[in-house]
mmCIF file of C-alpha atoms in Angstrom:
data_model
loop_
_atom_site.group_PDB
_atom_site.id
_atom_site.type_symbol
_atom_site.label_atom_id
_atom_site.label_comp_id
_atom_site.label_asym_id
_atom_site.label_seq_id
_atom_site.Cartn_x
_atom_site.Cartn_y
_atom_site.Cartn_z
ATOM 1 C CA MET A 1 -0.032 -0.012 -0.048
ATOM 2 C CA LYS A 2 1.363 3.352 -1.016
ATOM 3 C CA ILE A 3 1.747 5.820 1.963
ATOM 4 C CA LYS A 4 0.435 9.258 1.306
ATOM 5 C CA PHE A 5 1.539 11.986 3.760
ATOM 6 C CA ASN A 6 -0.502 14.982 4.572
ATOM 7 C CA TRP A 7 2.197 17.609 4.475
ATOM 8 C CA ARG A 8 -0.204 20.286 5.538
ATOM 9 C CA LEU A 9 -0.560 18.543 8.854
ATOM 10 C CA MET A 10 3.179 18.834 9.256
ATOM 11 C CA LEU A 11 3.142 22.567 8.801
ATOM 12 C CA LEU A 12 2.752 23.392 12.465
ATOM 13 C CA PRO A 13 5.644 21.175 13.731
ATOM 14 C CA PHE A 14 8.007 22.614 11.071
ATOM 15 C CA ILE A 15 6.974 26.162 11.959
ATOM 16 C CA ASN A 16 7.568 25.328 15.557
ATOM 17 C CA LEU A 17 11.093 24.032 14.713
ATOM 18 C CA ALA A 18 11.927 27.188 12.706
ATOM 19 C CA ALA A 19 10.703 29.433 15.541
ATOM 20 C CA ILE A 20 12.859 27.578 18.063
ATOM 21 C CA LEU A 21 15.954 27.808 15.771
ATOM 22 C CA CYS A 22 15.308 31.620 15.342
ATOM 23 C CA LEU A 23 14.997 32.039 19.169
ATOM 24 C CA LEU A 24 17.932 29.943 19.945
ATOM 25 C CA PRO A 25 20.615 32.727 19.905
ATOM 26 C CA PHE A 26 18.519 34.735 22.431
ATOM 27 C CA LEU A 27 17.822 31.940 24.872
ATOM 28 C CA PRO A 28 20.012 31.417 28.023
ATOM 29 C CA GLU A 29 22.452 28.575 27.933
ATOM 30 C CA GLN A 30 20.349 26.586 30.434
ATOM 31 C CA ILE A 31 16.590 26.013 29.880
ATOM 32 C CA PRO A 32 14.289 24.787 32.683
ATOM 33 C CA MET A 33 13.242 21.253 31.555
ATOM 34 C CA HIS A 34 11.631 19.844 34.688
ATOM 35 C CA PHE A 35 9.484 21.046 37.499
ATOM 36 C CA ASN A 36 8.759 19.302 40.821
ATOM 37 C CA TYR A 37 5.301 18.822 42.290
ATOM 38 C CA GLN A 38 5.445 22.356 43.833
ATOM 39 C CA TRP A 39 6.342 23.761 40.375
ATOM 40 C CA GLU A 40 9.824 24.645 41.429
ATOM 41 C CA ILE A 41 12.571 24.188 38.715
ATOM 42 C CA ASP A 42 14.565 21.129 39.583
ATOM 43 C CA GLY A 43 16.044 20.174 36.201
ATOM 44 C CA TYR A 44 17.790 22.131 33.369
ATOM 45 C CA GLY A 45 18.971 21.281 29.898
ATOM 46 C CA SER A 46 21.147 23.062 27.394
ATOM 47 C CA LYS A 47 19.374 25.250 24.823
ATOM 48 C CA LEU A 48 20.679 22.863 22.121
ATOM 49 C CA SER A 49 18.757 19.992 23.788
ATOM 50 C CA PHE A 50 15.644 22.198 23.678
ATOM 51 C CA ILE A 51 15.545 21.550 19.885
ATOM 52 C CA LEU A 52 14.636 17.983 20.691
ATOM 53 C CA MET A 53 11.100 19.000 21.560
ATOM 54 C CA PRO A 54 10.093 20.273 18.061
ATOM 55 C CA LEU A 55 12.015 17.360 16.509
ATOM 56 C CA LEU A 56 9.985 14.951 18.704
ATOM 57 C CA LEU A 57 6.818 16.594 17.532
ATOM 58 C CA ILE A 58 7.869 16.126 13.868
ATOM 59 C CA GLY A 59 8.541 12.541 14.663
ATOM 60 C CA LEU A 60 5.064 12.114 16.200
ATOM 61 C CA GLY A 61 3.479 13.752 13.173
ATOM 62 C CA LEU A 62 5.102 11.178 10.903
ATOM 63 C CA LEU A 63 4.101 8.335 13.205
ATOM 64 C CA PHE A 64 0.427 9.625 13.262
ATOM 65 C CA GLN A 65 0.336 9.400 9.477
ATOM 66 C CA LEU A 66 1.826 5.892 9.502
ATOM 67 C CA LEU A 67 -0.885 4.463 11.885
ATOM 68 C CA PRO A 68 -3.477 3.606 9.202
ATOM 69 C CA HIS A 69 -0.805 1.642 7.375
ATOM 70 C CA ILE A 70 0.485 -0.374 10.281
ATOM 71 C CA ASP A 71 -2.654 -0.951 12.312
ATOM 72 C CA PRO A 72 -4.334 -4.370 11.637
ATOM 73 C CA LEU A 73 -7.655 -2.402 11.830
ATOM 74 C CA GLY A 74 -6.322 0.258 9.484
ATOM 75 C CA LYS A 75 -9.490 0.130 7.311
ATOM 76 C CA ASN A 76 -11.362 1.813 10.138
ATOM 77 C CA TYR A 77 -9.221 4.937 9.961
ATOM 78 C CA ALA A 78 -11.149 6.196 6.969
ATOM 79 C CA ARG A 79 -14.111 6.543 9.329
ATOM 80 C CA PHE A 80 -12.302 8.906 11.700
ATOM 81 C CA GLN A 81 -9.194 10.144 9.978
ATOM 82 C CA LYS A 82 -10.128 13.780 10.594
ATOM 83 C CA ARG A 83 -10.272 13.052 14.322
ATOM 84 C CA VAL A 84 -6.728 11.581 14.092
ATOM 85 C CA ASP A 85 -5.535 14.833 12.396
ATOM 86 C CA HIS A 86 -7.335 17.016 14.932
ATOM 87 C CA SER A 87 -5.844 15.012 17.803
ATOM 88 C CA PHE A 88 -2.360 15.579 16.413
ATOM 89 C CA ILE A 89 -3.005 19.337 16.063
ATOM 90 C CA ALA A 90 -4.228 19.521 19.640
ATOM 91 C CA LEU A 91 -1.202 17.610 20.846
ATOM 92 C CA SER A 92 1.050 19.920 18.774
ATOM 93 C CA LEU A 93 -0.481 23.056 20.372
ATOM 94 C CA PHE A 94 -0.081 21.417 23.836
ATOM 95 C CA MET A 95 3.616 20.689 23.259
ATOM 96 C CA ILE A 96 4.207 24.201 21.828
ATOM 97 C CA GLY A 97 2.478 25.657 24.846
ATOM 98 C CA THR A 98 4.795 23.566 27.034
ATOM 99 C CA GLU A 99 7.761 24.980 25.217
ATOM 100 C CA LEU A 100 6.500 28.508 25.815
ATOM 101 C CA ILE A 101 6.219 27.838 29.523
ATOM 102 C CA MET A 102 9.862 26.681 29.598
ATOM 103 C CA ILE A 103 10.976 29.746 27.636
ATOM 104 C CA LEU A 104 9.142 32.085 29.967
ATOM 105 C CA ALA A 105 10.681 30.357 33.030
ATOM 106 C CA ALA A 106 14.146 30.563 31.403
ATOM 107 C CA ALA A 107 13.630 34.296 30.900
ATOM 108 C CA SER A 108 12.317 34.690 34.516
ATOM 109 C CA ILE A 109 9.051 35.986 33.235
ATOM 110 C CA ASP A 110 6.532 34.988 35.852
ATOM 111 C CA PHE A 111 3.640 37.362 35.519
ATOM 112 C CA ILE A 112 1.705 34.153 34.646
ATOM 113 C CA LYS A 113 2.757 31.196 36.718
ATOM 114 C CA PRO A 114 3.942 28.079 34.864
ATOM 115 C CA ASP A 115 1.710 25.791 36.904
ATOM 116 C CA ILE A 116 -1.316 27.858 35.960
ATOM 117 C CA LEU A 117 -0.396 27.893 32.341
ATOM 118 C CA PHE A 118 0.339 24.183 32.217
ATOM 119 C CA GLN A 119 -2.851 23.268 34.078
ATOM 120 C CA GLY A 120 -4.899 25.358 31.705
ATOM 121 C CA LEU A 121 -3.324 23.661 28.686
ATOM 122 C CA PHE A 122 -3.805 20.211 30.361
ATOM 123 C CA GLY A 123 -7.460 20.916 30.986
ATOM 124 C CA LEU A 124 -8.084 22.179 27.402
ATOM 125 C CA LEU A 125 -6.312 19.185 25.902
ATOM 126 C CA PHE A 126 -8.377 16.657 27.927
ATOM 127 C CA MET A 127 -11.606 18.522 27.195
ATOM 128 C CA PHE A 128 -10.732 18.304 23.511
ATOM 129 C CA LEU A 129 -9.806 14.518 23.654
ATOM 130 C CA GLY A 130 -12.954 13.764 25.697
ATOM 131 C CA ASN A 131 -14.995 15.413 22.910
ATOM 132 C CA ILE A 132 -13.528 13.214 20.127
ATOM 133 C CA PHE A 133 -13.330 9.957 22.026
ATOM 134 C CA PRO A 134 -16.849 8.780 21.039
ATOM 135 C CA LYS A 135 -15.948 9.422 17.426
ATOM 136 C CA ILE A 136 -12.764 7.285 17.434
ATOM 137 C CA LYS A 137 -13.491 3.906 15.812
ATOM 138 C CA HIS A 138 -12.137 0.522 16.766
ATOM 139 C CA ASN A 139 -8.296 0.440 16.348
ATOM 140 C CA TYR A 140 -5.134 -0.694 18.130
ATOM 141 C CA PHE A 141 -3.352 2.642 18.625
ATOM 142 C CA MET A 142 -5.637 5.443 19.535
ATOM 143 C CA GLY A 143 -8.164 5.609 22.452
ATOM 144 C CA ILE A 144 -8.768 3.682 25.615
ATOM 145 C CA LYS A 145 -6.851 0.418 25.358
ATOM 146 C CA THR A 146 -8.012 -2.484 27.600
ATOM 147 C CA PRO A 147 -8.230 -6.234 26.699
ATOM 148 C CA TRP A 148 -12.014 -5.771 26.562
ATOM 149 C CA THR A 149 -12.205 -2.713 24.350
ATOM 150 C CA ILE A 150 -9.700 -4.161 21.856
ATOM 151 C CA SER A 151 -11.414 -7.522 21.713
ATOM 152 C CA ASN A 152 -15.010 -6.247 21.294
ATOM 153 C CA GLU A 153 -16.263 -3.370 19.223
ATOM 154 C CA ASP A 154 -19.436 -2.803 21.294
ATOM 155 C CA ASN A 155 -17.277 -2.610 24.458
ATOM 156 C CA TRP A 156 -14.990 -0.124 22.614
ATOM 157 C CA THR A 157 -18.053 2.064 21.620
ATOM 158 C CA MET A 158 -19.613 2.151 25.053
ATOM 159 C CA THR A 159 -16.333 2.709 26.925
ATOM 160 C CA HIS A 160 -15.316 5.573 24.720
ATOM 161 C CA ARG A 161 -18.704 7.185 25.164
ATOM 162 C CA PHE A 162 -18.378 6.938 28.960
ATOM 163 C CA GLY A 163 -14.654 7.914 28.832
ATOM 164 C CA GLY A 164 -15.261 10.824 26.559
ATOM 165 C CA LYS A 165 -17.755 12.414 28.996
ATOM 166 C CA LEU A 166 -15.412 11.738 31.943
ATOM 167 C CA TRP A 167 -12.342 13.169 30.183
ATOM 168 C CA PHE A 168 -14.192 16.289 29.173
ATOM 169 C CA LEU A 169 -15.390 16.747 32.738
ATOM 170 C CA GLY A 170 -11.935 16.002 34.070
ATOM 171 C CA GLY A 171 -10.321 18.615 31.736
ATOM 172 C CA PHE A 172 -12.970 21.151 32.858
ATOM 173 C CA LEU A 173 -12.316 20.505 36.477
ATOM 174 C CA ALA A 174 -8.560 20.799 35.910
ATOM 175 C CA ILE A 175 -9.189 24.374 34.714
ATOM 176 C CA LEU A 176 -11.470 25.159 37.616
ATOM 177 C CA PHE A 177 -8.801 23.850 40.070
ATOM 178 C CA ILE A 178 -6.613 26.819 39.074
ATOM 179 C CA VAL A 179 -8.314 28.875 41.731
ATOM 180 C CA LEU A 180 -7.204 26.548 44.548
ATOM 181 C CA PRO A 181 -4.068 27.177 46.544
ATOM 182 C CA LYS A 182 -0.976 25.636 44.828
ATOM 183 C CA GLU A 183 -0.680 22.705 47.304
ATOM 184 C CA LEU A 184 -4.354 21.668 46.956
ATOM 185 C CA ARG A 185 -4.257 22.382 43.149
ATOM 186 C CA THR A 186 -1.524 19.778 42.653
ATOM 187 C CA ILE A 187 -3.291 17.186 44.747
ATOM 188 C CA ALA A 188 -6.629 17.795 43.032
ATOM 189 C CA LEU A 189 -4.964 17.554 39.562
ATOM 190 C CA VAL A 190 -3.334 14.233 40.449
ATOM 191 C CA ILE A 191 -6.592 12.802 41.757
ATOM 192 C CA ASP A 192 -8.376 14.069 38.614
ATOM 193 C CA LEU A 193 -5.775 12.319 36.358
ATOM 194 C CA ILE A 194 -6.059 9.073 38.296
ATOM 195 C CA VAL A 195 -9.874 9.030 38.135
ATOM 196 C CA ILE A 196 -10.153 9.779 34.374
ATOM 197 C CA THR A 197 -7.471 7.118 33.689
ATOM 198 C CA LEU A 198 -8.805 4.339 35.830
ATOM 199 C CA ALA A 199 -12.597 4.820 35.648
ATOM 200 C CA PRO A 200 -12.902 3.960 31.865
ATOM 201 C CA MET A 201 -10.822 0.914 32.427
ATOM 202 C CA ILE A 202 -13.089 -0.256 35.243
ATOM 203 C CA TYR A 203 -16.144 0.492 33.155
ATOM 204 C CA SER A 204 -14.735 -1.497 30.356
ATOM 205 C CA TYR A 205 -14.309 -4.546 32.555
ATOM 206 C CA ILE A 206 -17.783 -4.155 34.154
ATOM 207 C CA TYR A 207 -19.345 -3.915 30.641
ATOM 208 C CA PHE A 208 -17.468 -7.046 29.655
ATOM 209 C CA ARG A 209 -18.826 -8.927 32.688
ATOM 210 C CA LYS A 210 -22.277 -7.683 32.082
ATOM 211 C CA THR A 211 -22.406 -8.690 28.431
ATOM 212 C CA ARG A 212 -20.159 -11.738 28.211
ATOM 213 C CA GLY A 213 -18.795 -12.835 31.498
ATOM 214 C CA TYR A 214 -16.333 -15.699 31.755
ATOM 215 C CA GLU A 215 -17.052 -18.959 30.236
ATOM 216 C CA ASN A 216 -16.266 -20.814 33.438
ATOM 217 C CA ALA A 217 -17.766 -18.279 35.842
#
């Protein structure tokens, strides 16, 4: 099968790389690359290593376009290819926003706190993903992966409907949590992430038991 790349989809990652290369001479030698749970900088990298982020985004863009050709259920991608493209654009904007947070921290510009910026980006990303989850068809790479969703298309559909609502709500709550004190905000965000990760998996199992059960149960 001939692989056709959507080069328009790669425009944003390449613009991101060009922008980082243009900014490179003006950046400090050390860029904040990691924050602890209190959003204090606890890890730095050279500004040359900062180029790895847009390169990683380009690599992800190429991978996203290979998925229909390497997935055993690749024929299903024709039913939701636009959702795949939109997911990559959303992920690109999230990663570019994360790069901006690091640049602002490197320049000691803190009129908007990095934790607030990141939590806002996190919330928007999960609201977006929650909105498209019900529209993602059965496949092996994208979506909520459990043994029960992968093995049964009905389970896949119902779990993604449930998970989509939960992820949208979880993203919305993540944005609301911004008003909390920093310590409570971090705890609330971690709990939020755990719930929206585990609850769809539990739902998938319960749906499996309800509709099929075990042969020897």
